[in-house]
XYZ file of C-alpha atoms in Angstrom:
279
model
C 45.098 -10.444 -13.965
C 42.019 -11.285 -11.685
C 42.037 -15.199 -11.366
C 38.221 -15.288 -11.777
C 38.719 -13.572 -15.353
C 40.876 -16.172 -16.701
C 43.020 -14.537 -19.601
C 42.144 -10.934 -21.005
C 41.756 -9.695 -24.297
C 44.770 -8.068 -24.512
C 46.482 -11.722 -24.401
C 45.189 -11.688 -28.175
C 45.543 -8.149 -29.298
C 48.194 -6.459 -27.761
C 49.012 -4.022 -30.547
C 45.055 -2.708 -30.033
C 45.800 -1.634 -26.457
C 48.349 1.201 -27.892
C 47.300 1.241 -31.640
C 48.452 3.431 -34.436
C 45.973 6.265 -35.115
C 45.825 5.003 -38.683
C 44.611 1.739 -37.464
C 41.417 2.505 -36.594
C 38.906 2.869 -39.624
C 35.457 4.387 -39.743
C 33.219 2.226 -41.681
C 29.462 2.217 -41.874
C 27.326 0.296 -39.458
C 24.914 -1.170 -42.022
C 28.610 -3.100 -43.063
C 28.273 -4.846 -39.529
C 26.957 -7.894 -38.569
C 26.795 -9.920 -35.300
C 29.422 -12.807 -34.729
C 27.813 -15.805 -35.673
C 29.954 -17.686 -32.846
C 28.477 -15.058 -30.292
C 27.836 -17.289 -26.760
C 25.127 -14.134 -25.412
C 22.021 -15.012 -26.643
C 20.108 -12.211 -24.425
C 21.029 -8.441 -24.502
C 19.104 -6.761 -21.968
C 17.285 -3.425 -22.936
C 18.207 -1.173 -20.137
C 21.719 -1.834 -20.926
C 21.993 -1.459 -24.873
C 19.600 1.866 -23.836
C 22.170 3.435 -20.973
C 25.338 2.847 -23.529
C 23.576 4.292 -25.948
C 23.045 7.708 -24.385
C 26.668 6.934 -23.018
C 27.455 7.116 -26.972
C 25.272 9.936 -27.638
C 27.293 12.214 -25.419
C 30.552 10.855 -25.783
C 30.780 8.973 -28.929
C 32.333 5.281 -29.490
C 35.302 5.197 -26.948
C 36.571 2.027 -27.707
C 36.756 0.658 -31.276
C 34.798 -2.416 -31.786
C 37.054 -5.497 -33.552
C 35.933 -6.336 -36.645
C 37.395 -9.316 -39.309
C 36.713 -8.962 -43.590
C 34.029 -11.124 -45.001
C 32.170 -11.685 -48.071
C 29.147 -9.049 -47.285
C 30.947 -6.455 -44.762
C 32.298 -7.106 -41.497
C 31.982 -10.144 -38.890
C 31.738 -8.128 -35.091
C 34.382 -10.142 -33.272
C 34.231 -8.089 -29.794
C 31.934 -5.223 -29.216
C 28.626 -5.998 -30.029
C 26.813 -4.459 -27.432
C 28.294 -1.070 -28.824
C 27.465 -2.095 -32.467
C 23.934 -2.471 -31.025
C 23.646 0.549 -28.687
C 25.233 2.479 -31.927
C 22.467 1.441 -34.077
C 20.061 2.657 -31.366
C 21.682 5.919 -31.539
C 21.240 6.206 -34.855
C 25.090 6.563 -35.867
C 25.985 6.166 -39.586
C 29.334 4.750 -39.216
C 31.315 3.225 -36.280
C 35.328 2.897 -35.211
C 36.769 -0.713 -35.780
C 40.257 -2.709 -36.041
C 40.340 -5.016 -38.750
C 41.830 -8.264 -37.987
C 42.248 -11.702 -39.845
C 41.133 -13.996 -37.572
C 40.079 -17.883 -38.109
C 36.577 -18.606 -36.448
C 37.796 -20.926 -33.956
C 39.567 -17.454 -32.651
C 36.352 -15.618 -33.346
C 34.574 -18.099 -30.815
C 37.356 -18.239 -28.316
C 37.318 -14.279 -28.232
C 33.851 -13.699 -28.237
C 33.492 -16.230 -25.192
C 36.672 -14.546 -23.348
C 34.898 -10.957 -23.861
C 31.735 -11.900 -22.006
C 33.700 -13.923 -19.590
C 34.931 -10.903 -18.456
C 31.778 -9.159 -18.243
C 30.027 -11.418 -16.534
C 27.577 -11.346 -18.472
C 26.850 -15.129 -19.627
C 24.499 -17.195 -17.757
C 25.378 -20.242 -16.780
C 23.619 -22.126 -19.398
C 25.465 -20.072 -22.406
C 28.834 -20.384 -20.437
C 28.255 -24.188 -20.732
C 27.282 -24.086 -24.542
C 30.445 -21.995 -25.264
C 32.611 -24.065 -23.094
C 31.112 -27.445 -24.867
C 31.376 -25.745 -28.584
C 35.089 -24.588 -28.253
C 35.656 -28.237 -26.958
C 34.392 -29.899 -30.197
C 34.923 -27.085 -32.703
C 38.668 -27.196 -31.513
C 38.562 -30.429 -30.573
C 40.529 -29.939 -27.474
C 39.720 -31.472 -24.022
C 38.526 -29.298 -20.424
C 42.315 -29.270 -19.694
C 43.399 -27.854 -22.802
C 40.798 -25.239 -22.696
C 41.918 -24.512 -19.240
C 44.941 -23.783 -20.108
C 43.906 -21.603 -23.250
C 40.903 -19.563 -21.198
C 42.729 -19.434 -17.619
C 40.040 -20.869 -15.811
C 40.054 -23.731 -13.497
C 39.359 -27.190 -14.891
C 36.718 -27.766 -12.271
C 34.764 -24.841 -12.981
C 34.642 -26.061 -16.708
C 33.343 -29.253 -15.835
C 30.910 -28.238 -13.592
C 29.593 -25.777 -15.858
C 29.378 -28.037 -18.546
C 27.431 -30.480 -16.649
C 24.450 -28.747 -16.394
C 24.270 -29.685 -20.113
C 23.141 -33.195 -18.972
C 19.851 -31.383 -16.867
C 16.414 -32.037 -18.603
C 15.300 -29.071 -20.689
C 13.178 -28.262 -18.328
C 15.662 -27.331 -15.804
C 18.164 -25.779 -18.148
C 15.380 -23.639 -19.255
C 14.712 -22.165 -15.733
C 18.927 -21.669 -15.057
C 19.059 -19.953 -18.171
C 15.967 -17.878 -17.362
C 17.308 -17.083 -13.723
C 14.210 -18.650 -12.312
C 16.951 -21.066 -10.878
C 21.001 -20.528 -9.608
C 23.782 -23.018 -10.640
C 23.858 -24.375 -6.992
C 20.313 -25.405 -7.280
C 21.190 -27.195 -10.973
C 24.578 -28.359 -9.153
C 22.358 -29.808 -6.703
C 20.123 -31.353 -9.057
C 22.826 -33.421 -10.706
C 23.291 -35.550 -7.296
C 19.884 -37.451 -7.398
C 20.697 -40.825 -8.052
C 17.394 -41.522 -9.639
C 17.263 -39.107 -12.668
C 13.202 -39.800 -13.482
C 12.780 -37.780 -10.166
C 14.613 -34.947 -11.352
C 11.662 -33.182 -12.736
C 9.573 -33.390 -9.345
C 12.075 -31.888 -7.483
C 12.637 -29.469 -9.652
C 8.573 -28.627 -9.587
C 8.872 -29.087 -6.148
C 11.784 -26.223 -5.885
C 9.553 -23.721 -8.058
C 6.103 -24.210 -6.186
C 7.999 -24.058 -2.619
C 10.582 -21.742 -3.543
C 13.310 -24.232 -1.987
C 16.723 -22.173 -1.098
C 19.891 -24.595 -2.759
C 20.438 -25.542 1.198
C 16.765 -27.168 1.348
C 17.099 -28.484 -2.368
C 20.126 -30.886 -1.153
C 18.821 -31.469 1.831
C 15.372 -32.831 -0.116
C 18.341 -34.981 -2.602
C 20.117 -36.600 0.178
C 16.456 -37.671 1.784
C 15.680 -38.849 -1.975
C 18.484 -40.869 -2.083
C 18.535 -42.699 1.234
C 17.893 -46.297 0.571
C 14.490 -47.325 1.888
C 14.853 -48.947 4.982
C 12.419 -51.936 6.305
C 9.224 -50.583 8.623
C 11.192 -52.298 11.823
C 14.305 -50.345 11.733
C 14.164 -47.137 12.760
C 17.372 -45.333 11.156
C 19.198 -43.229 13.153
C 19.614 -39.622 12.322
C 22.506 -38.561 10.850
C 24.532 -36.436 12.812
C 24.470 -32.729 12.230
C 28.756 -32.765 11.792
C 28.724 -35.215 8.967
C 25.784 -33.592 7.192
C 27.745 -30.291 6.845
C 30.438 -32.159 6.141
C 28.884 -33.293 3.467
C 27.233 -30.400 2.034
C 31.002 -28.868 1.856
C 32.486 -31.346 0.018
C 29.707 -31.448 -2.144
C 30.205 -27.857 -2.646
C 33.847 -28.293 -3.330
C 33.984 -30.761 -5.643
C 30.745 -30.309 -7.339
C 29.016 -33.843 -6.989
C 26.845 -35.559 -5.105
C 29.124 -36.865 -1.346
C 27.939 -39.402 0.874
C 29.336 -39.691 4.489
C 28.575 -43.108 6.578
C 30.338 -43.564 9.909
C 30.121 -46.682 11.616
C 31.112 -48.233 14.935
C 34.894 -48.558 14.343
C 35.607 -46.486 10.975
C 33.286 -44.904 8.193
C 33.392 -44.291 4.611
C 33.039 -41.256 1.883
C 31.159 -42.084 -1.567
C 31.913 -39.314 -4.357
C 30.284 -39.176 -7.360
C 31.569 -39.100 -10.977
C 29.869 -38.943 -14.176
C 32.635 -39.501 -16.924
C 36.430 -40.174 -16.810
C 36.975 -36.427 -17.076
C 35.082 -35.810 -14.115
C 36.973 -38.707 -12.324
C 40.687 -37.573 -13.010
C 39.148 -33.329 -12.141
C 38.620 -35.321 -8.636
C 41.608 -36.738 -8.547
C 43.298 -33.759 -9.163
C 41.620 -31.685 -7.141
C 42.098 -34.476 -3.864
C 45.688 -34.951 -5.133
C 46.478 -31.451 -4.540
């Protein structure tokens, strides 16, 4: 299992990896409906359009997972296929029927597109934040329960505190996570949205984005004191622990010793630090 993948499907349905022939079932597609706890929010054309002649010449390889309710069947995993199917004009399509509670129907829709790749960062968060309070479970337990490191949960789901604004533009692609990683560290959070208009008219790299925060969040210093520059070693210094612990890090070195500030933003975030540092 790739460590980036966190747990795979077949975690949850290992009798569907080497089913019974009579457990597949052909029902019709106009039975089929989306999963209402579906994370994707975007399905992109070109892709729905190059499975679909995939299933035009080959058929439905893979059964999609289906679960019983009131009107038809709830998609659990496979709707891109249920879509591309559609396109193709197919009558009927192969499932698995399984009973399955939703809080499994969100977990497994999440873990399928997880493994994809195919989330932005923006519906990663949501799904990571929804599991949390559906299940009511904490970023360790659904560590644990996804496989995925407990500091890549909580730095996902911290892009849920951005202004709409800038949520809108990671979710868009217009911006990367680094640049909304970045964005978290200014002290000052009514200056969030200039930087971030600042980063779209100048097309700022994530580099020059934290390198325009850490100017930002200098204390002003009086007209007669000329600060010294801050040496090139502690500024990328800084900009790899900031990258490593995902939050804002301030270096200051004086005469005799120095000093590191890290940032935290909720007692979750502080013990994820102390883990990580502890290790």
């Amino acid at each position: 299992m790739a460590k980036g993948l966190g747990r795979g499907l077949g975690a949850f349905f290992e009798d569907i990896e080497e089913h019974e022939e009579g457990s597949i079932q052909e029902i019709a597609i106009q039975e089929c409906r989306p999963n209402p706890y579906q994370p994707r929010k975007t399905f992109h054309a070109d892709a729905i359009e190059e499975l679909k002649e995939s299933i035009l010449e080959y058929g439905i390889i893979q059964p999609l997972i289906v679960r019983k309710s009131i009107k038809g069947y709830e998609i659990v995993v496979g709707e891109r296929r249920y879509r591309a199917a559609k396109e193709a004009g197919l009558d009927t399509v192969p499932v698995v029927i399984k009973e399955l509670t939703d809080e499994k129907m969100m977990e497994l829709a999440l873990l399928e597109n997880l493994q994809r790749e195919d989330l932005t960062p923006i519906e990663e968060a949501h799904a990571y934040a929804n599991l949390m309070n559906e299940l009511k479970i904490t970023q360790e337990e659904l560590s644990h329960r996804l496989g995925k490191s407990r500091s890549h949960i909580a730095n996902i789901v911290r892009l849920l505190s951005l202004p709409d604004q800038a949520i809108a533009c990671i979710s868009n692609g217009e911006l990367s996570m680094g640049h909304g990683r970045a964005l978290l560290g200014i002290k000052d959070k009514d200056k969030v949205l200039l930087v971030l208009d600042r980063i779209r008219k100048e097309n700022l790299n994530v580099r020059q984005v934290e390198k325009l925060i850490l100017e930002l969040n200098e204390k002003p210093v009086a007209k007669k004191k000329t600060k010294p520059k801050k040496d090139i070693f502690l500024e990328e210094r800084e900009s790899m622990l900031r990258e490593r612990l995902g939050t804002a890090v301030k270096i200051q070195k004086g005469k005799r010793k120095g000093k590191i500030e890290i940032e935290f933003h909720s007692n979750d975030d502080l013990e994820r630090l102390v883990e990580y540092l502890g290790r």
